[in-house]
Tab-separated table of C-alpha atoms and ligand atoms in Angstrom:
chain	number	residue	atom	x	y	z
A	400	UNK	CA	0.000	0.000	0.000
A	401	UNK	CA	1.207	3.460	-0.832
A	402	UNK	CA	2.062	5.707	2.083
A	403	UNK	CA	0.439	9.132	1.913
A	404	UNK	CA	2.862	11.749	0.625
A	405	UNK	CA	3.912	14.340	3.171
A	406	UNK	CA	2.766	17.935	2.604
A	407	UNK	CA	4.137	21.267	3.761
A	408	UNK	CA	2.554	22.445	6.992
A	409	UNK	CA	1.845	25.897	5.570
A	410	UNK	CA	2.195	28.090	2.513
A	411	UNK	CA	4.939	30.058	4.247
A	412	UNK	CA	6.728	26.800	5.002
A	413	UNK	CA	6.836	25.945	1.308
A	414	UNK	CA	7.967	29.419	0.269
A	415	UNK	CA	10.745	29.537	2.853
A	416	UNK	CA	11.929	26.032	1.996
A	417	UNK	CA	11.985	26.768	-1.738
A	418	UNK	CA	13.581	30.170	-1.203
A	419	UNK	CA	16.046	28.394	1.091
A	420	UNK	CA	16.961	26.091	-1.757
A	421	UNK	CA	17.396	29.044	-4.091
A	422	UNK	CA	19.344	31.248	-1.697
A	423	UNK	CA	22.778	29.786	-1.172
A	424	UNK	CA	26.415	30.005	-2.117
A	425	UNK	CA	25.148	31.108	-5.532
A	426	UNK	CA	23.856	34.351	-4.048
A	427	UNK	CA	26.466	35.177	-1.450
A	428	UNK	CA	29.645	33.665	-2.880
A	429	UNK	CA	29.117	33.571	-6.638
A	430	UNK	CA	26.840	36.488	-7.524
A	431	UNK	CA	29.081	39.202	-6.023
A	432	UNK	CA	32.210	37.974	-7.786
A	433	UNK	CA	30.372	37.668	-11.096
A	434	UNK	CA	29.181	41.256	-10.663
A	435	UNK	CA	32.756	42.285	-9.857
A	436	UNK	CA	34.143	40.543	-12.941
A	437	UNK	CA	31.432	41.534	-15.390
A	438	UNK	CA	30.848	45.232	-15.140
A	439	UNK	CA	28.963	45.918	-11.909
A	440	UNK	CA	25.497	47.388	-12.330
A	441	UNK	CA	25.282	46.508	-16.035
A	442	UNK	CA	25.581	42.825	-15.138
A	443	UNK	CA	22.918	43.217	-12.483
A	444	UNK	CA	20.499	44.659	-15.048
A	445	UNK	CA	21.188	41.772	-17.423
A	446	UNK	CA	20.725	39.285	-14.611
A	447	UNK	CA	17.396	40.830	-13.665
A	448	UNK	CA	16.199	40.548	-17.266
A	449	UNK	CA	17.112	36.827	-17.300
A	450	UNK	CA	15.363	36.278	-13.974
A	451	UNK	CA	12.112	37.893	-15.089
A	452	UNK	CA	11.928	36.636	-18.674
A	453	UNK	CA	13.343	33.126	-18.268
A	454	UNK	CA	13.669	32.292	-14.581
A	455	UNK	CA	10.182	33.102	-13.337
A	456	UNK	CA	8.264	31.186	-16.046
A	457	UNK	CA	10.470	28.098	-15.615
A	458	UNK	CA	10.049	28.250	-11.817
A	459	UNK	CA	6.281	28.200	-12.340
A	460	UNK	CA	6.546	25.320	-14.847
A	461	UNK	CA	8.762	23.235	-12.583
A	462	UNK	CA	6.587	23.637	-9.488
A	463	UNK	CA	3.521	22.890	-11.612
A	464	UNK	CA	4.936	19.561	-12.829
A	465	UNK	CA	5.747	18.485	-9.269
A	466	UNK	CA	2.484	19.590	-7.746
A	467	UNK	CA	0.387	17.974	-10.443
A	468	UNK	CA	2.135	14.589	-10.346
A	469	UNK	CA	3.020	14.615	-6.612
A	470	UNK	CA	6.137	12.540	-7.285
A	471	UNK	CA	9.922	12.710	-7.610
A	472	UNK	CA	11.325	14.067	-10.933
A	473	UNK	CA	11.455	10.680	-12.682
A	474	UNK	CA	8.032	9.607	-11.410
A	475	UNK	CA	6.499	12.983	-12.257
A	476	UNK	CA	7.694	12.963	-15.857
A	477	UNK	CA	6.667	9.309	-16.208
A	478	UNK	CA	3.177	10.050	-14.982
A	479	UNK	CA	2.534	13.231	-16.937
A	480	UNK	CA	4.075	11.895	-20.170
A	481	UNK	CA	2.269	8.535	-19.764
A	482	UNK	CA	5.508	6.611	-19.684
A	483	UNK	CA	7.371	8.296	-22.555
A	484	UNK	CA	11.025	7.162	-22.159
A	485	UNK	CA	12.475	10.467	-23.363
A	486	UNK	CA	10.746	12.484	-20.664
A	487	UNK	CA	11.525	9.867	-18.028
A	488	UNK	CA	15.174	10.335	-19.007
A	489	UNK	CA	14.780	14.098	-18.508
A	490	UNK	CA	13.687	13.367	-14.936
A	491	UNK	CA	16.653	11.021	-14.593
A	492	UNK	CA	18.996	13.739	-15.800
A	493	UNK	CA	17.699	15.927	-12.979
A	494	UNK	CA	18.463	13.276	-10.375
A	495	UNK	CA	21.979	12.779	-11.773
A	496	UNK	CA	22.516	16.552	-11.783
A	497	UNK	CA	21.435	16.609	-8.139
A	498	UNK	CA	24.110	14.030	-7.287
A	499	UNK	CA	26.784	15.979	-9.138
A	500	UNK	CA	25.951	19.455	-7.813
A	501	UNK	CA	25.652	18.259	-4.233
A	502	UNK	CA	29.009	16.461	-4.444
A	503	UNK	CA	31.058	19.615	-5.160
A	504	UNK	CA	28.723	22.209	-3.619
A	505	UNK	CA	29.104	20.435	-0.306
A	506	UNK	CA	32.880	20.917	-0.488
A	507	UNK	CA	32.551	24.720	-0.605
A	508	UNK	CA	29.811	24.569	2.015
A	509	UNK	CA	32.313	22.641	4.135
A	510	UNK	CA	34.848	25.455	3.710
A	511	UNK	CA	32.369	27.986	5.012
A	512	UNK	CA	31.710	25.791	8.039
A	513	UNK	CA	35.466	25.457	8.495
A	514	UNK	CA	35.721	29.257	8.358
A	515	UNK	CA	33.194	29.554	11.186
A	516	UNK	CA	35.541	27.473	13.322
A	517	UNK	CA	38.650	29.373	12.154
A	518	UNK	CA	36.882	32.662	12.910
A	519	UNK	CA	36.008	31.505	16.412
A	520	UNK	CA	39.629	30.398	16.890
A	521	UNK	CA	40.703	33.900	15.839
A	522	UNK	CA	42.885	32.657	12.965
A	523	UNK	CA	42.389	35.826	10.892
A	524	UNK	CA	43.041	38.372	13.614
A	525	UNK	CA	46.573	39.361	12.720
A	526	UNK	CA	45.949	39.772	8.982
A	527	UNK	CA	45.808	43.177	7.404
A	528	UNK	CA	46.059	42.381	3.710
A	529	UNK	CA	44.146	39.970	1.451
A	530	UNK	CA	47.399	38.274	0.407
A	531	UNK	CA	47.979	36.772	3.824
A	532	UNK	CA	44.313	35.769	4.059
A	533	UNK	CA	44.721	34.227	0.612
A	534	UNK	CA	47.714	32.255	1.827
A	535	UNK	CA	45.768	30.929	4.776
A	536	UNK	CA	42.889	30.023	2.459
A	537	UNK	CA	45.253	28.141	0.173
A	538	UNK	CA	46.934	26.345	3.005
A	539	UNK	CA	43.621	25.318	4.643
A	540	UNK	CA	41.885	24.230	1.461
A	541	UNK	CA	44.946	22.263	0.386
A	542	UNK	CA	45.010	20.129	3.537
A	543	UNK	CA	43.069	16.943	2.768
A	544	UNK	CA	42.362	16.512	6.460
A	545	UNK	CA	40.790	19.973	6.871
A	546	UNK	CA	38.818	19.887	3.629
A	547	UNK	CA	37.529	16.331	3.985
A	548	UNK	CA	36.610	16.774	7.649
A	549	UNK	CA	34.379	19.722	6.890
A	550	UNK	CA	33.068	18.088	3.716
A	551	UNK	CA	31.989	15.177	5.930
A	552	UNK	CA	30.663	17.412	8.709
A	553	UNK	CA	28.505	19.379	6.313
A	554	UNK	CA	27.133	16.196	4.780
A	555	UNK	CA	26.195	14.929	8.233
A	556	UNK	CA	24.260	18.145	8.927
A	557	UNK	CA	22.478	17.800	5.588
A	558	UNK	CA	21.611	14.142	6.151
A	559	UNK	CA	20.327	14.890	9.662
A	560	UNK	CA	17.724	17.313	8.294
A	561	UNK	CA	16.599	15.066	5.434
A	562	UNK	CA	16.445	12.143	7.854
A	563	UNK	CA	13.924	14.088	9.938
A	564	UNK	CA	11.537	14.465	6.997
A	565	UNK	CA	9.795	17.168	4.993
A	566	UNK	CA	7.885	19.068	7.668
A	567	UNK	CA	9.942	18.137	10.713
A	568	UNK	CA	13.257	18.509	8.896
A	569	UNK	CA	13.274	20.754	5.836
A	570	UNK	CA	10.361	23.022	6.751
A	571	UNK	CA	11.389	23.510	10.341
A	572	UNK	CA	15.029	24.184	9.459
A	573	UNK	CA	14.078	26.670	6.733
A	574	UNK	CA	11.583	28.515	8.919
A	575	UNK	CA	14.298	29.028	11.469
A	576	UNK	CA	17.227	29.772	9.174
A	577	UNK	CA	15.700	31.941	6.464
A	578	UNK	CA	14.452	34.832	8.659
A	579	UNK	CA	17.743	34.709	10.561
A	580	UNK	CA	19.664	34.880	7.295
A	581	UNK	CA	17.712	37.900	6.103
A	582	UNK	CA	18.264	39.607	9.433
A	583	UNK	CA	22.015	38.914	9.513
A	584	UNK	CA	22.494	40.071	5.970
A	585	UNK	CA	20.694	43.348	6.658
A	586	UNK	CA	22.914	43.930	9.704
A	587	UNK	CA	26.011	43.335	7.561
A	588	UNK	CA	24.743	45.583	4.742
A	589	UNK	CA	24.222	48.416	7.209
A	590	UNK	CA	27.698	47.797	8.614
A	591	UNK	CA	29.172	47.751	5.094
A	592	UNK	CA	27.558	50.914	3.749
A	593	UNK	CA	28.368	52.950	6.845
A	594	UNK	CA	32.106	52.282	6.571
A	595	UNK	CA	34.341	55.202	5.645
A	596	UNK	CA	34.809	55.275	1.891
A	597	UNK	CA	31.928	52.899	1.210
A	598	UNK	CA	30.241	55.360	-1.157
A	599	UNK	CA	32.375	54.323	-4.082
A	600	UNK	CA	31.204	50.725	-3.698
A	601	UNK	CA	27.579	51.824	-3.645
A	602	UNK	CA	28.131	53.900	-6.794
A	603	UNK	CA	29.787	50.904	-8.439
A	604	UNK	CA	26.626	48.886	-7.855
A	605	UNK	CA	24.309	51.597	-9.124
A	606	UNK	CA	26.098	52.943	-12.186
A	607	UNK	CA	25.584	50.754	-15.241
A	608	UNK	CA	28.302	50.703	-17.886
A	609	UNK	CA	26.815	48.707	-20.744
A	610	UNK	CA	30.070	48.566	-22.691
A	611	UNK	CA	31.087	45.662	-20.443
A	612	UNK	CA	28.239	43.518	-21.772
A	613	UNK	CA	28.851	40.890	-24.464
A	614	UNK	CA	27.271	37.625	-25.600
A	615	UNK	CA	29.414	35.801	-23.092
A	616	UNK	CA	28.271	38.044	-20.248
A	617	UNK	CA	24.734	37.269	-21.251
A	618	UNK	CA	25.377	33.515	-21.036
A	619	UNK	CA	27.004	33.960	-17.641
A	620	UNK	CA	23.997	35.927	-16.409
A	621	UNK	CA	21.581	33.303	-17.707
A	622	UNK	CA	23.568	30.407	-16.239
A	623	UNK	CA	23.702	32.203	-12.914
A	624	UNK	CA	19.924	32.768	-13.020
A	625	UNK	CA	19.376	28.999	-13.374
A	626	UNK	CA	21.892	28.073	-10.714
A	627	UNK	CA	20.688	30.686	-8.272
A	628	UNK	CA	17.029	29.771	-8.638
A	629	UNK	CA	17.843	26.021	-8.235
A	630	UNK	CA	16.222	25.549	-11.628
A	631	UNK	CA	16.440	22.769	-14.165
A	632	UNK	CA	17.128	19.667	-12.061
A	633	UNK	CA	13.933	19.007	-10.187
A	634	UNK	CA	14.629	20.657	-6.825
A	635	UNK	CA	11.620	22.967	-7.138
A	636	UNK	CA	9.674	20.134	-8.787
A	637	UNK	CA	10.320	17.963	-5.732
A	638	UNK	CA	9.380	20.734	-3.299
A	639	UNK	CA	6.295	21.375	-5.452
A	640	UNK	CA	5.318	17.726	-5.042
A	641	UNK	CA	4.696	18.374	-1.337
A	642	UNK	CA	2.447	21.347	-2.107
A	643	UNK	CA	-1.299	21.252	-1.696
A	644	UNK	CA	-3.583	21.831	-4.676
A	645	UNK	CA	-5.135	24.801	-2.882
A	646	UNK	CA	-1.966	26.847	-3.038
A	647	UNK	CA	-1.374	29.577	-5.558
A	648	UNK	CA	1.652	28.579	-7.671
A	649	UNK	CA	2.326	31.884	-9.521
A	650	UNK	CA	2.207	33.893	-6.300
A	651	UNK	CA	4.499	31.460	-4.488
A	652	UNK	CA	6.888	31.487	-7.454
A	653	UNK	CA	6.968	35.284	-7.363
A	654	UNK	CA	7.842	35.283	-3.666
A	655	UNK	CA	10.637	32.734	-4.178
A	656	UNK	CA	12.139	34.619	-7.115
A	657	UNK	CA	11.830	37.919	-5.266
A	658	UNK	CA	13.572	36.619	-2.125
A	659	UNK	CA	16.371	34.990	-4.115
A	660	UNK	CA	17.031	38.155	-6.124
A	661	UNK	CA	16.768	40.398	-3.077
A	662	UNK	CA	19.363	38.377	-1.183
A	663	UNK	CA	21.766	38.306	-4.146
A	664	UNK	CA	21.566	42.089	-4.460
A	665	UNK	CA	21.867	42.594	-0.710
A	666	UNK	CA	24.976	40.379	-0.819
A	667	UNK	CA	26.404	42.812	-3.363
A	668	UNK	CA	25.665	45.732	-1.045
A	669	UNK	CA	27.196	43.819	1.832
A	670	UNK	CA	30.461	43.136	0.027
A	671	UNK	CA	31.321	45.902	-2.488
A	672	UNK	CA	31.130	48.940	-0.223
A	673	UNK	CA	33.504	47.092	2.086
A	674	UNK	CA	35.805	46.107	-0.798
A	675	UNK	CA	36.052	49.745	-1.933
A	676	UNK	CA	36.366	51.053	1.606
A	677	UNK	CA	39.469	48.870	1.938
A	678	UNK	CA	40.839	50.136	-1.355
A	679	UNK	CA	40.606	46.714	-3.001
A	680	UNK	CA	39.721	45.798	-6.590
A	681	UNK	CA	36.217	44.425	-7.240
A	682	UNK	CA	37.338	41.751	-9.736
A	683	UNK	CA	38.803	39.245	-7.277
A	684	UNK	CA	37.177	36.130	-8.735
A	685	UNK	CA	35.926	33.128	-6.770
A	686	UNK	CA	38.200	33.770	-3.826
A	687	UNK	CA	36.565	37.178	-3.197
A	688	UNK	CA	34.740	36.350	-0.017
A	689	UNK	CA	37.331	33.958	1.386
A	690	UNK	CA	40.274	36.317	0.851
A	691	UNK	CA	38.777	39.752	1.216
A	692	UNK	CA	36.169	39.389	3.894
A	693	UNK	CA	38.215	37.856	6.701
A	694	UNK	CA	40.595	40.817	6.406
A	695	UNK	CA	37.864	43.386	5.974
A	696	UNK	CA	36.430	42.406	9.324
A	697	UNK	CA	39.722	43.337	10.987
A	698	UNK	CA	39.163	46.899	9.844
A	699	UNK	CA	35.855	47.313	11.591
A	700	UNK	CA	34.941	47.512	15.245
A	701	UNK	CA	33.429	44.256	16.444
A	702	UNK	CA	35.002	42.554	13.461
A	703	UNK	CA	35.630	39.341	15.367
A	704	UNK	CA	31.906	38.852	15.938
A	705	UNK	CA	30.871	40.057	12.473
A	706	UNK	CA	33.238	37.554	10.890
A	707	UNK	CA	31.759	34.626	12.798
A	708	UNK	CA	28.271	35.865	11.961
A	709	UNK	CA	29.136	36.160	8.298
A	710	UNK	CA	30.480	32.632	7.881
A	711	UNK	CA	27.605	31.281	9.939
A	712	UNK	CA	25.275	33.029	7.541
A	713	UNK	CA	27.066	31.567	4.565
A	714	UNK	CA	26.890	28.079	6.085
A	715	UNK	CA	23.185	28.390	6.812
A	716	UNK	CA	22.451	29.619	3.313
A	717	UNK	CA	24.409	26.670	1.923
A	718	UNK	CA	22.632	24.205	4.212
A	719	UNK	CA	19.136	25.126	3.038
A	720	UNK	CA	20.440	24.451	-0.495
A	721	UNK	CA	22.254	21.167	0.191
A	722	UNK	CA	19.139	19.756	1.849
A	723	UNK	CA	17.123	20.477	-1.294
A	724	UNK	CA	19.717	18.666	-3.396
A	725	UNK	CA	19.773	15.632	-1.116
A	726	UNK	CA	15.970	15.659	-0.964
A	727	UNK	CA	15.710	15.281	-4.756
A	728	UNK	CA	17.772	12.113	-4.833
A	729	UNK	CA	16.329	10.752	-1.585
A	730	UNK	CA	12.736	11.137	-2.694
A	731	UNK	CA	13.646	9.494	-6.005
A	732	UNK	CA	14.929	6.347	-4.287
A	733	UNK	CA	12.147	6.356	-1.670
A	734	UNK	CA	9.359	6.703	-4.289
A	735	UNK	CA	10.774	4.385	-6.884
A	736	UNK	CA	12.131	1.580	-4.731
A	737	UNK	CA	9.938	1.900	-1.664
A	738	UNK	CA	12.789	2.103	0.833
A	739	UNK	CA	12.604	4.014	4.091
A	740	UNK	CA	13.576	7.699	3.981
A	741	UNK	CA	15.833	7.362	7.006
A	742	UNK	CA	17.979	4.577	5.568
A	743	UNK	CA	18.081	6.117	2.112
A	744	UNK	CA	19.163	9.547	3.337
A	745	UNK	CA	22.090	8.119	5.276
A	746	UNK	CA	23.269	5.836	2.466
A	747	UNK	CA	22.946	8.504	-0.219
A	748	UNK	CA	24.713	11.036	1.986
A	749	UNK	CA	27.626	8.579	2.224
A	750	UNK	CA	27.684	7.981	-1.523
A	751	UNK	CA	27.583	11.693	-2.381
A	752	UNK	CA	30.354	12.326	0.121
A	753	UNK	CA	32.510	9.787	-1.728
A	754	UNK	CA	31.659	11.227	-5.151
A	755	UNK	CA	32.713	14.607	-3.769
A	756	UNK	CA	36.139	13.402	-2.631
A	757	UNK	CA	37.849	13.946	-6.023
A	758	UNK	CA	36.371	17.472	-6.136
A	759	UNK	CA	37.671	18.183	-2.645
A	760	UNK	CA	41.049	16.709	-3.560
A	761	UNK	CA	41.215	19.058	-6.571
A	762	UNK	CA	42.461	21.597	-4.038
A	763	UNK	CA	44.643	19.175	-2.114
A	764	UNK	CA	47.295	17.830	-4.417
A	765	UNK	CA	45.123	16.685	-7.313
A	766	UNK	CA	45.352	20.081	-9.047
A	767	UNK	CA	47.443	18.551	-11.808
A	768	UNK	CA	44.933	15.829	-12.537
A	769	UNK	CA	42.846	17.476	-15.229
A	770	UNK	CA	40.332	16.409	-17.849
A	771	UNK	CA	39.789	18.826	-20.782
A	772	UNK	CA	41.967	21.259	-18.879
A	773	UNK	CA	39.635	21.251	-15.870
A	774	UNK	CA	40.240	19.826	-12.406
A	775	UNK	CA	37.706	17.297	-11.088
A	776	UNK	CA	35.996	20.144	-9.256
A	777	UNK	CA	35.960	22.376	-12.326
A	778	UNK	CA	34.695	19.589	-14.558
A	779	UNK	CA	31.806	18.517	-12.320
A	780	UNK	CA	30.844	22.174	-11.800
A	781	UNK	CA	30.971	22.927	-15.518
A	782	UNK	CA	29.009	19.871	-16.650
A	783	UNK	CA	26.303	20.123	-14.023
A	784	UNK	CA	25.819	23.873	-13.674
A	785	UNK	CA	26.632	25.120	-17.169
A	786	UNK	CA	25.313	22.234	-19.270
A	787	UNK	CA	22.829	20.063	-17.372
A	788	UNK	CA	20.887	22.844	-15.596
A	789	UNK	CA	20.168	24.979	-18.694
A	790	UNK	CA	19.416	21.793	-20.652
A	791	UNK	CA	17.013	20.660	-17.948
A	792	UNK	CA	15.432	24.131	-17.966
A	793	UNK	CA	14.857	23.982	-21.720
A	794	UNK	CA	13.278	20.524	-21.426
A	795	UNK	CA	10.998	21.653	-18.606
A	796	UNK	CA	9.821	24.602	-20.687
A	797	UNK	CA	9.306	22.359	-23.748
A	798	UNK	CA	7.492	19.788	-21.669
A	799	UNK	CA	4.940	22.190	-20.244
A	800	UNK	CA	4.645	24.503	-23.228
A	801	UNK	CA	4.657	21.897	-25.991
A	802	UNK	CA	4.407	18.219	-25.002
A	803	UNK	CA	1.868	18.587	-22.204
A	804	UNK	CA	0.666	21.787	-23.865
A	805	UNK	CA	-0.294	25.061	-22.216
A	806	UNK	CA	-3.977	24.419	-22.857
A	807	UNK	CA	-3.933	21.155	-20.936
A	808	UNK	CA	-1.528	22.392	-18.271
A	809	UNK	CA	-3.405	25.609	-17.548
A	810	UNK	CA	-6.308	24.121	-15.554
A	811	UNK	CA	-3.742	22.540	-13.205
A	812	UNK	CA	-1.976	25.857	-12.793
A	813	UNK	CA	-5.271	27.552	-12.032
A	814	UNK	CA	-6.000	25.191	-9.141
A	815	UNK	CA	-5.552	27.401	-6.129
A	816	UNK	CA	-5.159	30.461	-8.359
A	817	UNK	CA	-8.088	32.784	-8.893
A	818	UNK	CA	-6.495	35.422	-11.036
A	819	UNK	CA	-3.808	34.766	-13.541
A	820	UNK	CA	-3.031	37.574	-15.974
A	821	UNK	CA	-4.827	37.067	-19.283
A	822	UNK	CA	-6.670	33.881	-18.377
A	823	UNK	CA	-9.007	35.019	-15.628
A	824	UNK	CA	-11.993	33.745	-17.566
A	825	UNK	CA	-10.368	30.610	-18.927
A	826	UNK	CA	-11.817	28.271	-16.327
B	1216	LIG	N1	20.443	27.757	-5.775
B	1216	LIG	C1	21.538	27.318	-4.997
B	1216	LIG	C2	22.462	28.499	-4.744
B	1216	LIG	O1	22.271	29.562	-5.233
B	1216	LIG	C3	22.294	26.187	-5.646
B	1216	LIG	C4	21.427	25.059	-6.100
B	1216	LIG	C5	21.384	24.724	-7.447
B	1216	LIG	C6	20.622	24.362	-5.202
B	1216	LIG	C7	20.545	23.730	-7.906
B	1216	LIG	C8	19.780	23.353	-5.652
B	1216	LIG	C9	19.749	23.041	-6.998
B	1216	LIG	O2	23.432	28.383	-4.033
C-alpha cells in the first residue's frame, strides 16, 4: 500500500523552503564575484532581465509539474508523459545533476563551516592584507584533512535534516534559518555601507556601464539565473510535489524569485562597499569572499563577531540548499524503490560524500589531474551547472509549453489560483 505523501505544513513553510533552496552560495559567494568581474550594475540589469523573462516562467513550470504529479522528478515525468522514455530520461537527468551538484557544492559549504571554526579560533586576527588571508585560504583548502573533515561534517548536517523528513526537517530548518539569514544580511549591509569610503562601492553597484556587456556576459547571467534559482534539475519540482492543490503557484513562485534576487543584491551591497572602503579591486574572482572578507572584518569595530556571523550566515544559506539537493535524490529512491527515507538519506549522503572526494582533492594535491583542462571540481561544476541545468530548464519549458501543452496544463496551474493575468476567464 502506498504511504500518503507528506505535505508542507503551511504556505509560508513551502515558500521559505523553496527560497532556502534558491538562496545559497550562488547568491552570497558567486553572484558578487560575477558582478565584480562583469561590469557591476550593467551585469545586475542583465541578470534581472534573465530572472524575469526566463527564470520566473520556468520556476512556475517546474513547481507545476511536481504539484500535479506529486512525485519525484522521474516519477512525475513518467506520470505526466504517460511513460514516454524520453521524458523519463529528462527526470533522470535531474536526479543525476542533483548528485553531481551536491558532491562539489558540499565541499565549498564545508569550507564555510570550516571558516566559522577558524573565525572563532581567531585565525584571521593578525591579517591586514588579502594576500595573507589568501595564503591561509590556500593552506587550509589544500590540507586533505581539513577539507575532507568539513566536507563530511557538512554532509552529516544535511543528512540529519533530510532524515527528519519534509515538515519536521526541511520546513522547520528553513523557517528558522531563512528569517535569521535575512536579518544577519541586513545587519552586515548596514555595517558595510556605513564604513568610511563605502560610497564608491555603492556607486559601483548603481552605475551601469553597458560597454562591459557581451554575448558571453549574457550567457554567464543566464547560467547564474538557473543556478541561483535552483532551476532545471527538479529541486523545485520535488518541493512542489509536497504542495497542496489549494496553493497559488504563480504567487508562491513570485515570492521565491523575489527573495532569491533580493538576497543576491543585498549580498552585493554587503560586500562591495567594504571592498572599496578597503581600497581593493572588485574583480577578485571566486576567492573574493574567502580572501577579502576575513581581512575586511579586521578593519571594523566588532570585526571578530561580524566575521563569525558572516560565515555562519554563509553556512546556513548553503545548508538550506544542500538539503534540497539531497531531498531530490532521496525522494527518487524512496518513491521508486519503496525504501525508508531514514535509511536512504544516510546511504545517499555517504555515496555523495565519496563522489565529492575527487572534487575536494582538486584543491589538495590533485590540481594537476585534469580532464579537458579542468580539475575534477571544475569539470563537475561545468558539466552540471553550465550544461545540465540549462538543458534541464529547456526541457521543462518544452514539456509544459509543448508536449503537455499550455492548454492542458493551464487548468492545473489555475487550481488554487483565482487570477492569472490574461486567463481570468479561462476556467
Ligand atoms: N540555488 C543554490 C544556490 O544559489 C544552488 C542550487 C542549485 C541548489 C541547484 C539546488 C539546486 O546556491
